[in-house]
Amino acid sequence: MNRRCMQSLLFAGAVLLPAPALAQAAPAPFDYAKLGEEATSRLQQYLRIDTSNPPGNELATARFLHDWLAKEGIESQILDTLELPAGRANLYARLRGDGSKKAIALVHHMDVVPVSKEYWSVDAFAGTIKDGFLYGRGTIDMKSQGIVQVMALIALKRAGVPLHRDIVLIANADEEDAGLGSRTFIARHPDLLKDVEYSLTEGDENRFENGQLKWWAIEVGEKRTYWQRLTVNGPSSHGSQPVAGMAVPKLARAVVRLSEWQTPLHLTPGVAGYFKAQSRLYQGEQRRWLADPAAALKDPRGRAWLLSDPARNALLRNTATPTVLSGSTKVNTIGPVATAEVDVRLLPGQDTAAMRRAMIRVIDDTSVHLTTIGDVPPNYDAPVGTDLYQALSRTMNQLRPGAPIASVVDAGASDKPYYAQAGIISYGVMPFLFEHSDYESGVHGNDERISVENVGFGVRFYLNTLIEAQ
């Protein structure tokens, strides 16, 4: 999850759904225990290929997946090896249906973030199983999901399950940095995507604590990154002789103004729905404030309480957080240039130009210049109520009847906006039930792990969803 801040920020219309039986039960040939064992073994192999980004090395994993699929009689293509940097590639495969409905793409990324080996209790690339857990970089983000996607595809092929939709498998390079793999694949191979209606890929966690599922998450949107660099020029001199117009003090004033800026509040229907769903976990006035946040925001005490939590605060507004500062390189030298980098996150549908004008107004200093850092991802906002959304809902209710299902907008960034820009309805899911503490510490952290039981659960999640979506 590139540039991911590991916190979902919007639950659109979180509701408690009934728990109907699956409209189409999974066929008898599925032996979930054996599929789970096979997926676990394959995940161990996948983890042993170090795809830390940089440099990525995804060509090795593309070959691993290609060979596995070939043994199952599923053709795949290793693509974009010339367009991407050396050692990098994308992979594409397709399991054919009867074509009466449009295809579903299962998308994952093959790269992982680097590891600080000294902080791990095991080798992060050994695929070690200990006390019922499989350890390794990528067990959460997101080689585990890639393996259960492939395993579900293979299980459907082996069982000869009739499909109305083709099932497409896509493995991309470079999600953890610039999204170069997905952007290259989408730009160069529109013919492979022209009949794809939906994509399923990584999403935020299903909130699971102390063995209890508090809610399922279906990700339908992301906050957009709109990173900005502030630059101030000024005179250069010796540190013992301060002069007027120095760059660092001007930059410092701009940073303080941005950090103290209370951006306007935006209570969307989705946020209101999420707060209402959460209200049942509280008592007294806090429960009342969450049940009716519009009224709470008009009450000074209710407003203060809602905004006191960083997660709720970010649910209600765009954010601009100064994070990186640079001035002189020596303590006794007044540098001629000072810069600051600001992590700006915009709620779906918010205008980048309006945010830039607002930042300039708040800084209130014409000597401070703003430039955008990197690419600004497309707006990503998927609809609820589609066939695939309903299929996910039915699967979730079958696996954990009665648990709330929440539609989530994430604060982080992924490849989903690029697939959405290609006209594909994209949803993010987590087909596992990670304990919240493991998830929070493990994603991009030390001793990342997944329970062996969870791997089998993920295969079942994808199989049931794909059958339901036919």
Coordinates of C-alpha atoms in Angstrom, one line a residue:
M1 CA 0.0 0.0 0.0
N2 CA 2.1 2.9 -1.2
R3 CA 2.2 6.0 1.0
R4 CA -0.4 4.2 3.2
C5 CA -1.1 5.8 6.5
M6 CA -2.8 2.6 7.8
Q7 CA -6.1 4.1 8.8
S8 CA -9.4 4.0 7.1
L9 CA -11.3 7.2 7.2
L10 CA -14.8 6.8 5.9
F11 CA -17.5 4.2 6.4
A12 CA -20.2 5.0 3.9
G13 CA -23.6 3.8 5.1
A14 CA -22.4 1.2 7.6
V15 CA -25.4 -1.0 8.1
L16 CA -26.3 -4.2 9.9
L17 CA -27.4 -6.7 7.2
P18 CA -29.4 -9.8 7.6
A19 CA -27.7 -13.1 7.2
P20 CA -29.2 -14.9 4.2
A21 CA -28.0 -18.3 3.0
L22 CA -25.7 -18.1 0.0
A23 CA -27.8 -17.8 -3.2
Q24 CA -25.5 -20.4 -4.7
A25 CA -23.7 -22.7 -2.4
A26 CA -20.1 -23.7 -3.0
P27 CA -19.8 -26.9 -4.9
A28 CA -19.0 -30.1 -3.1
P29 CA -15.6 -30.7 -4.6
F30 CA -14.0 -28.0 -2.5
D31 CA -11.9 -29.4 0.3
Y32 CA -11.2 -26.1 2.1
A33 CA -8.7 -27.8 4.5
K34 CA -6.5 -29.1 1.7
L35 CA -6.8 -25.8 -0.2
G36 CA -5.7 -24.0 2.9
E37 CA -2.7 -26.3 3.3
E38 CA -1.7 -25.9 -0.3
A39 CA -2.1 -22.1 -0.2
T40 CA 0.0 -21.9 2.9
S41 CA 2.8 -23.9 1.2
R42 CA 2.7 -21.7 -1.8
L43 CA 2.7 -18.6 0.3
Q44 CA 5.9 -19.8 2.0
Q45 CA 7.5 -20.1 -1.4
Y46 CA 6.2 -16.6 -2.4
L47 CA 7.6 -15.0 0.7
R48 CA 11.0 -16.5 0.1
I49 CA 11.4 -14.3 -3.0
D50 CA 12.6 -11.0 -1.7
T51 CA 10.7 -8.3 -3.6
S52 CA 11.6 -5.4 -1.4
N53 CA 11.0 -2.2 -3.2
P54 CA 13.4 -0.8 -4.1
P55 CA 14.5 -2.5 -6.3
G56 CA 11.4 -4.8 -6.5
N57 CA 12.6 -7.9 -8.3
E58 CA 9.0 -8.7 -9.3
L59 CA 10.1 -10.6 -12.4
A60 CA 11.1 -13.5 -10.2
T61 CA 7.7 -13.6 -8.6
A62 CA 6.0 -13.3 -11.9
R63 CA 7.9 -16.4 -13.1
F64 CA 6.9 -18.2 -9.9
L65 CA 3.2 -17.5 -10.5
H66 CA 3.5 -18.2 -14.2
D67 CA 4.9 -21.7 -13.5
W68 CA 2.3 -22.5 -10.9
L69 CA -0.5 -21.5 -13.2
A70 CA 1.0 -23.5 -16.1
K71 CA 1.0 -26.7 -14.0
E72 CA -2.8 -26.2 -13.5
G73 CA -3.4 -25.6 -17.2
I74 CA -4.0 -21.9 -16.9
E75 CA -2.1 -19.7 -19.4
S76 CA -0.5 -16.5 -18.2
Q77 CA 1.6 -13.8 -19.7
I78 CA 4.6 -12.0 -18.2
L79 CA 4.4 -8.5 -19.5
D80 CA 6.1 -5.1 -19.6
T81 CA 9.6 -6.3 -18.9
L82 CA 11.0 -3.8 -21.3
E83 CA 8.9 -0.9 -20.3
L84 CA 9.6 -1.3 -16.6
P85 CA 13.0 -1.1 -15.0
A86 CA 15.3 -4.2 -15.2
G87 CA 14.1 -7.1 -13.1
R88 CA 10.5 -5.9 -12.9
A89 CA 7.3 -7.2 -14.6
N90 CA 3.5 -7.5 -14.5
L91 CA 1.6 -10.8 -14.9
Y92 CA -1.8 -11.5 -16.5
A93 CA -3.9 -14.6 -16.6
R94 CA -7.6 -15.4 -17.4
L95 CA -9.9 -18.2 -16.5
R96 CA -12.7 -18.3 -19.1
G97 CA -16.4 -18.3 -18.4
D98 CA -19.2 -18.3 -20.9
G99 CA -19.0 -14.6 -21.5
S100 CA -22.6 -13.8 -20.7
K101 CA -21.4 -11.3 -18.1
K102 CA -18.4 -9.1 -17.9
A103 CA -15.2 -10.2 -16.2
I104 CA -13.9 -9.7 -12.6
A105 CA -10.2 -9.0 -12.1
L106 CA -8.3 -10.1 -9.0
V107 CA -5.5 -7.7 -8.6
H108 CA -2.5 -7.8 -6.2
H109 CA 1.0 -6.3 -6.1
M110 CA 4.1 -8.4 -5.9
D111 CA 6.4 -5.9 -4.2
V112 CA 6.8 -5.4 -0.5
V113 CA 8.4 -2.6 1.7
P114 CA 12.0 -3.1 2.9
V115 CA 12.8 -4.8 6.2
S116 CA 14.9 -3.8 9.2
K117 CA 16.3 -7.3 9.9
E118 CA 17.6 -6.4 13.3
Y119 CA 14.1 -5.9 14.6
W120 CA 12.6 -9.2 13.4
S121 CA 12.6 -12.3 15.6
V122 CA 12.8 -14.5 12.4
D123 CA 14.1 -14.2 8.9
A124 CA 11.6 -12.0 7.1
F125 CA 12.1 -14.0 3.8
A126 CA 12.3 -17.6 5.2
G127 CA 8.6 -18.4 5.3
T128 CA 8.8 -19.5 8.9
I129 CA 5.8 -21.1 10.6
K130 CA 5.9 -20.8 14.4
D131 CA 3.0 -21.4 16.9
G132 CA 0.4 -21.5 14.1
F133 CA 1.6 -18.3 12.4
L134 CA 3.4 -17.8 9.1
Y135 CA 5.9 -15.0 9.4
G136 CA 7.3 -12.9 6.6
R137 CA 7.3 -9.6 4.8
G138 CA 4.1 -9.6 2.7
T139 CA 2.0 -11.9 4.9
I140 CA -0.4 -8.9 5.4
D141 CA 0.6 -6.6 2.6
M142 CA -0.1 -8.3 0.3
K143 CA 1.4 -11.6 -0.9
S144 CA -1.1 -13.5 1.2
Q145 CA -4.0 -12.0 -0.7
G146 CA -2.3 -12.7 -4.0
I147 CA -1.8 -16.4 -3.1
V148 CA -5.5 -16.9 -2.0
Q149 CA -6.6 -15.2 -5.2
V150 CA -4.5 -17.6 -7.3
M151 CA -5.7 -20.6 -5.2
A152 CA -9.3 -19.7 -5.7
L153 CA -8.8 -19.4 -9.4
I154 CA -7.1 -22.8 -9.5
A155 CA -9.8 -24.4 -7.3
L156 CA -12.5 -23.1 -9.7
K157 CA -10.6 -24.6 -12.7
R158 CA -10.0 -27.9 -11.0
A159 CA -13.7 -28.2 -10.0
G160 CA -15.0 -27.2 -13.4
V161 CA -17.3 -24.7 -11.9
P162 CA -19.5 -23.1 -14.6
L163 CA -18.7 -19.4 -14.9
H164 CA -20.7 -16.6 -16.5
R165 CA -17.8 -14.2 -15.9
D166 CA -14.2 -14.6 -16.9
I167 CA -11.9 -14.4 -13.9
V168 CA -8.8 -12.3 -14.6
L169 CA -5.7 -12.4 -12.5
I170 CA -3.3 -9.4 -12.5
A171 CA -0.1 -9.1 -10.5
N172 CA 1.5 -5.7 -10.6
A173 CA 5.0 -4.4 -9.8
D174 CA 5.9 -1.2 -7.9
E175 CA 2.7 -0.5 -5.9
E176 CA 4.7 0.3 -2.8
D177 CA 6.4 3.3 -4.5
A178 CA 5.0 5.0 -7.5
G179 CA 2.4 2.6 -8.9
L180 CA 4.5 2.3 -12.1
G181 CA 3.5 -1.3 -12.6
S182 CA -0.3 -0.8 -12.7
R183 CA -0.1 2.4 -14.6
T184 CA 2.1 0.8 -17.3
F185 CA -0.1 -2.3 -17.5
I186 CA -3.3 -0.2 -17.8
A187 CA -1.8 2.1 -20.4
R188 CA -0.3 -0.6 -22.6
H189 CA -3.0 -3.3 -22.4
P190 CA -6.4 -1.8 -22.7
D191 CA -7.5 -4.8 -24.8
L192 CA -6.9 -7.1 -21.8
L193 CA -9.2 -4.9 -19.6
K194 CA -11.9 -3.8 -22.1
D195 CA -14.4 -6.5 -20.8
V196 CA -13.5 -6.2 -17.1
E197 CA -16.4 -4.7 -15.1
Y198 CA -15.0 -5.1 -11.5
S199 CA -11.7 -5.5 -9.7
L200 CA -11.0 -6.8 -6.3
T201 CA -7.7 -5.9 -4.5
E202 CA -6.3 -4.9 -1.1
G203 CA -8.5 -3.0 1.3
D204 CA -8.4 -1.9 4.9
E205 CA -8.8 -4.3 7.8
N206 CA -12.0 -5.9 9.0
R207 CA -12.0 -4.8 12.7
F208 CA -11.4 -8.0 14.6
E209 CA -10.5 -7.7 18.3
N210 CA -10.1 -10.5 20.9
G211 CA -11.7 -13.0 18.6
Q212 CA -14.8 -10.8 17.9
L213 CA -15.6 -9.3 14.5
K214 CA -16.8 -5.7 15.0
W215 CA -17.3 -5.0 11.3
W216 CA -16.4 -6.1 7.8
A217 CA -14.9 -3.5 5.5
I218 CA -15.5 -3.0 1.8
E219 CA -13.3 -0.2 0.6
V220 CA -15.0 2.1 -2.0
G221 CA -12.8 5.1 -2.0
E222 CA -9.5 6.7 -1.0
K223 CA -8.4 10.1 0.2
R224 CA -6.3 11.6 -2.6
T225 CA -2.7 12.5 -1.9
Y226 CA -1.9 16.1 -2.9
W227 CA 1.6 16.5 -1.5
Q228 CA 3.1 20.0 -1.5
R229 CA 6.5 21.4 -1.1
L230 CA 7.0 24.9 0.4
T231 CA 10.1 26.8 -0.8
V232 CA 11.5 30.0 0.5
N233 CA 14.5 31.9 -0.8
G234 CA 16.5 34.3 1.2
P235 CA 20.0 35.8 1.8
S236 CA 22.9 33.6 2.6
S237 CA 25.3 34.7 5.4
H238 CA 27.3 33.5 8.4
G239 CA 25.2 32.3 11.3
S240 CA 26.8 34.9 13.6
Q241 CA 25.4 37.7 11.6
P242 CA 21.6 37.4 11.2
V243 CA 20.0 39.5 8.4
A244 CA 16.5 40.4 7.4
G245 CA 14.5 38.1 5.2
M246 CA 16.1 34.8 6.2
A247 CA 14.5 31.8 4.6
V248 CA 14.3 29.5 7.6
P249 CA 12.2 31.9 9.9
K250 CA 9.8 32.6 7.0
L251 CA 9.4 28.9 6.4
A252 CA 8.9 28.3 10.1
R253 CA 6.0 30.8 10.2
A254 CA 4.4 29.2 7.2
V255 CA 4.7 25.7 8.8
V256 CA 3.1 26.9 12.1
R257 CA 0.2 28.5 10.2
L258 CA -0.5 25.3 8.3
S259 CA -0.2 23.1 11.4
E260 CA -2.6 25.3 13.3
W261 CA -5.1 25.6 10.4
Q262 CA -8.5 24.1 11.2
T263 CA -9.7 23.2 7.7
P264 CA -13.5 23.3 7.1
L265 CA -15.6 20.4 8.3
H266 CA -17.4 18.2 5.8
L267 CA -19.9 15.8 7.3
T268 CA -20.8 13.5 4.5
P269 CA -23.7 11.0 4.6
G270 CA -21.2 8.2 4.7
V271 CA -19.4 9.5 7.8
A272 CA -22.7 10.2 9.5
G273 CA -23.7 6.6 8.8
Y274 CA -20.5 5.2 10.1
F275 CA -20.7 7.3 13.3
K276 CA -24.3 6.1 13.8
A277 CA -23.2 2.4 13.4
Q278 CA -20.4 3.0 16.0
S279 CA -22.8 4.7 18.5
R280 CA -24.0 1.4 19.8
L281 CA -20.6 0.8 21.3
Y282 CA -20.9 3.9 23.5
Q283 CA -23.2 5.1 26.3
G284 CA -24.8 8.4 27.3
E285 CA -24.0 11.6 25.6
Q286 CA -21.2 10.1 23.5
R287 CA -23.7 7.6 22.1
R288 CA -26.1 10.5 21.3
W289 CA -23.4 12.5 19.6
L290 CA -22.3 9.6 17.4
A291 CA -25.9 8.8 16.5
D292 CA -26.5 12.4 15.3
P293 CA -23.2 13.9 14.5
A294 CA -24.8 16.9 12.6
A295 CA -26.4 17.9 15.9
A296 CA -23.2 17.1 17.8
L297 CA -21.2 19.5 15.7
K298 CA -23.5 22.3 16.6
D299 CA -23.0 21.6 20.4
P300 CA -19.6 22.9 21.6
R301 CA -19.1 19.8 23.9
G302 CA -20.2 17.4 21.2
R303 CA -18.0 19.0 18.6
A304 CA -15.0 19.0 20.9
W305 CA -15.4 15.3 21.6
L306 CA -15.9 14.3 18.0
L307 CA -12.8 16.2 16.9
S308 CA -10.7 15.1 19.9
D309 CA -10.0 11.8 18.2
P310 CA -7.5 12.0 15.3
A311 CA -9.3 9.4 13.3
R312 CA -12.7 11.1 13.7
N313 CA -11.2 14.5 13.0
A314 CA -9.7 13.2 9.7
L315 CA -13.1 11.7 8.8
L316 CA -14.5 15.2 8.8
R317 CA -12.0 17.3 6.9
N318 CA -9.2 17.6 4.4
T319 CA -5.8 17.6 6.2
A320 CA -2.4 19.3 5.6
T321 CA 0.4 18.0 7.8
P322 CA 3.9 19.4 7.6
T323 CA 6.3 16.5 7.8
V324 CA 9.8 17.2 6.3
L325 CA 11.9 20.3 6.9
S326 CA 15.2 21.4 5.3
G327 CA 17.3 24.5 5.8
S328 CA 21.0 25.0 6.1
T329 CA 23.4 22.1 6.1
K330 CA 25.6 23.7 8.8
V331 CA 24.7 25.2 12.2
N332 CA 26.9 28.3 11.5
T333 CA 25.6 29.1 8.0
I334 CA 22.4 30.9 7.0
G335 CA 21.2 28.9 4.0
P336 CA 19.7 30.6 0.9
V337 CA 16.8 28.1 0.6
A338 CA 14.5 26.4 3.1
T339 CA 11.9 23.8 2.2
A340 CA 9.1 22.0 3.9
E341 CA 7.0 19.0 2.6
V342 CA 3.4 18.8 3.5
D343 CA 1.2 15.6 3.4
V344 CA -2.1 16.9 2.1
R345 CA -5.0 14.4 2.0
L346 CA -8.3 15.3 0.3
L347 CA -11.6 13.6 0.8
P348 CA -13.2 12.1 -2.4
G349 CA -14.6 14.8 -4.6
Q350 CA -12.6 17.6 -3.1
D351 CA -10.9 20.0 -5.5
T352 CA -7.1 20.3 -5.6
A353 CA -7.1 23.8 -7.0
A354 CA -9.4 25.0 -4.1
M355 CA -7.1 23.3 -1.6
R356 CA -4.1 25.1 -3.1
R357 CA -5.8 28.5 -2.9
A358 CA -6.8 27.9 0.7
M359 CA -3.2 26.9 1.6
I360 CA -1.8 30.1 0.0
R361 CA -4.4 32.2 1.9
V362 CA -3.5 30.6 5.2
I363 CA 0.3 30.9 4.7
D364 CA -0.2 34.6 3.8
D365 CA 3.3 35.2 2.6
T366 CA 4.1 35.7 -1.2
S367 CA 7.7 34.7 -0.6
V368 CA 6.5 31.1 0.1
H369 CA 6.1 29.1 -3.1
L370 CA 4.1 25.9 -3.4
T371 CA 4.8 23.1 -5.8
T372 CA 3.1 19.7 -6.1
I373 CA 5.2 16.6 -5.3
G374 CA 4.7 13.6 -7.5
D375 CA 1.6 12.6 -9.3
V376 CA -1.9 13.3 -7.9
P377 CA -3.9 10.1 -8.2
P378 CA -7.3 10.1 -9.9
N379 CA -10.4 10.5 -7.9
Y380 CA -11.7 7.0 -6.7
D381 CA -15.2 6.6 -5.5
A382 CA -16.9 3.2 -6.2
P383 CA -20.7 2.7 -5.9
V384 CA -22.4 0.5 -3.4
G385 CA -25.2 -1.8 -4.3
T386 CA -23.6 -3.4 -7.4
D387 CA -23.7 -7.1 -8.2
L388 CA -20.2 -7.6 -6.8
Y389 CA -20.8 -5.5 -3.7
Q390 CA -23.9 -7.6 -3.0
A391 CA -21.9 -10.8 -3.6
L392 CA -19.3 -9.6 -1.1
S393 CA -22.0 -8.8 1.4
R394 CA -23.6 -12.3 1.1
T395 CA -20.2 -13.9 1.5
M396 CA -19.4 -11.9 4.6
N397 CA -22.8 -12.7 6.1
Q398 CA -22.3 -16.4 5.4
L399 CA -18.9 -16.4 7.0
R400 CA -19.8 -14.3 10.1
P401 CA -23.6 -13.9 10.2
G402 CA -24.9 -10.6 11.6
A403 CA -21.6 -8.6 11.6
P404 CA -22.0 -5.0 10.3
I405 CA -20.7 -4.3 6.8
A406 CA -19.1 -0.9 6.3
S407 CA -18.1 0.8 3.1
V408 CA -14.8 2.4 3.7
V409 CA -12.8 5.3 2.2
D410 CA -9.1 4.9 3.1
A411 CA -6.6 7.5 4.0
G412 CA -3.8 5.7 2.3
A413 CA -3.1 5.2 -1.4
S414 CA -3.1 2.1 -3.6
D415 CA -3.5 1.2 -7.3
K416 CA -7.3 1.2 -7.2
P417 CA -7.7 4.8 -8.5
Y418 CA -5.8 3.9 -11.7
Y419 CA -8.1 0.9 -12.4
A420 CA -11.1 3.1 -11.6
Q421 CA -9.8 5.7 -14.1
A422 CA -9.8 2.8 -16.7
G423 CA -13.6 2.5 -16.1
I424 CA -13.4 -0.5 -13.8
I425 CA -15.5 -0.5 -10.6
S426 CA -12.8 -1.3 -8.0
Y427 CA -13.3 -2.6 -4.4
G428 CA -10.8 -3.2 -1.7
V429 CA -11.2 -6.1 0.7
M430 CA -9.2 -7.9 3.3
P431 CA -10.2 -11.6 3.1
F432 CA -8.7 -12.3 6.5
L433 CA -9.5 -11.7 10.1
F434 CA -6.4 -10.3 11.6
E435 CA -6.3 -9.4 15.2
H436 CA -6.3 -5.6 15.3
S437 CA -3.0 -5.5 17.3
D438 CA -1.3 -7.8 14.8
Y439 CA -2.6 -5.8 11.9
E440 CA -1.5 -2.4 13.3
S441 CA 2.0 -3.6 14.2
G442 CA 2.5 -5.9 11.3
V443 CA 1.7 -3.8 8.2
H444 CA 5.0 -2.4 7.1
G445 CA 6.3 -3.3 10.5
N446 CA 8.3 -5.9 12.3
D447 CA 7.4 -9.6 12.6
E448 CA 4.5 -9.3 10.0
R449 CA 2.5 -12.5 10.2
I450 CA -0.7 -14.3 9.3
S451 CA -2.2 -17.3 11.0
V452 CA -2.2 -20.5 9.0
E453 CA -6.0 -20.8 9.7
N454 CA -6.4 -17.4 8.2
V455 CA -4.9 -18.5 4.9
G456 CA -7.6 -21.1 4.5
F457 CA -10.2 -18.6 5.5
G458 CA -9.0 -16.3 2.7
V459 CA -9.3 -19.0 0.1
R460 CA -12.9 -19.7 1.2
F461 CA -13.7 -15.9 1.2
Y462 CA -12.6 -15.6 -2.4
L463 CA -14.2 -18.8 -3.7
N464 CA -17.5 -17.9 -2.2
T465 CA -17.4 -14.4 -3.4
L466 CA -16.5 -15.4 -7.0
I467 CA -19.3 -18.0 -7.1
E468 CA -21.8 -15.5 -5.6
A469 CA -20.8 -12.9 -8.2
Q470 CA -21.6 -15.2 -11.2

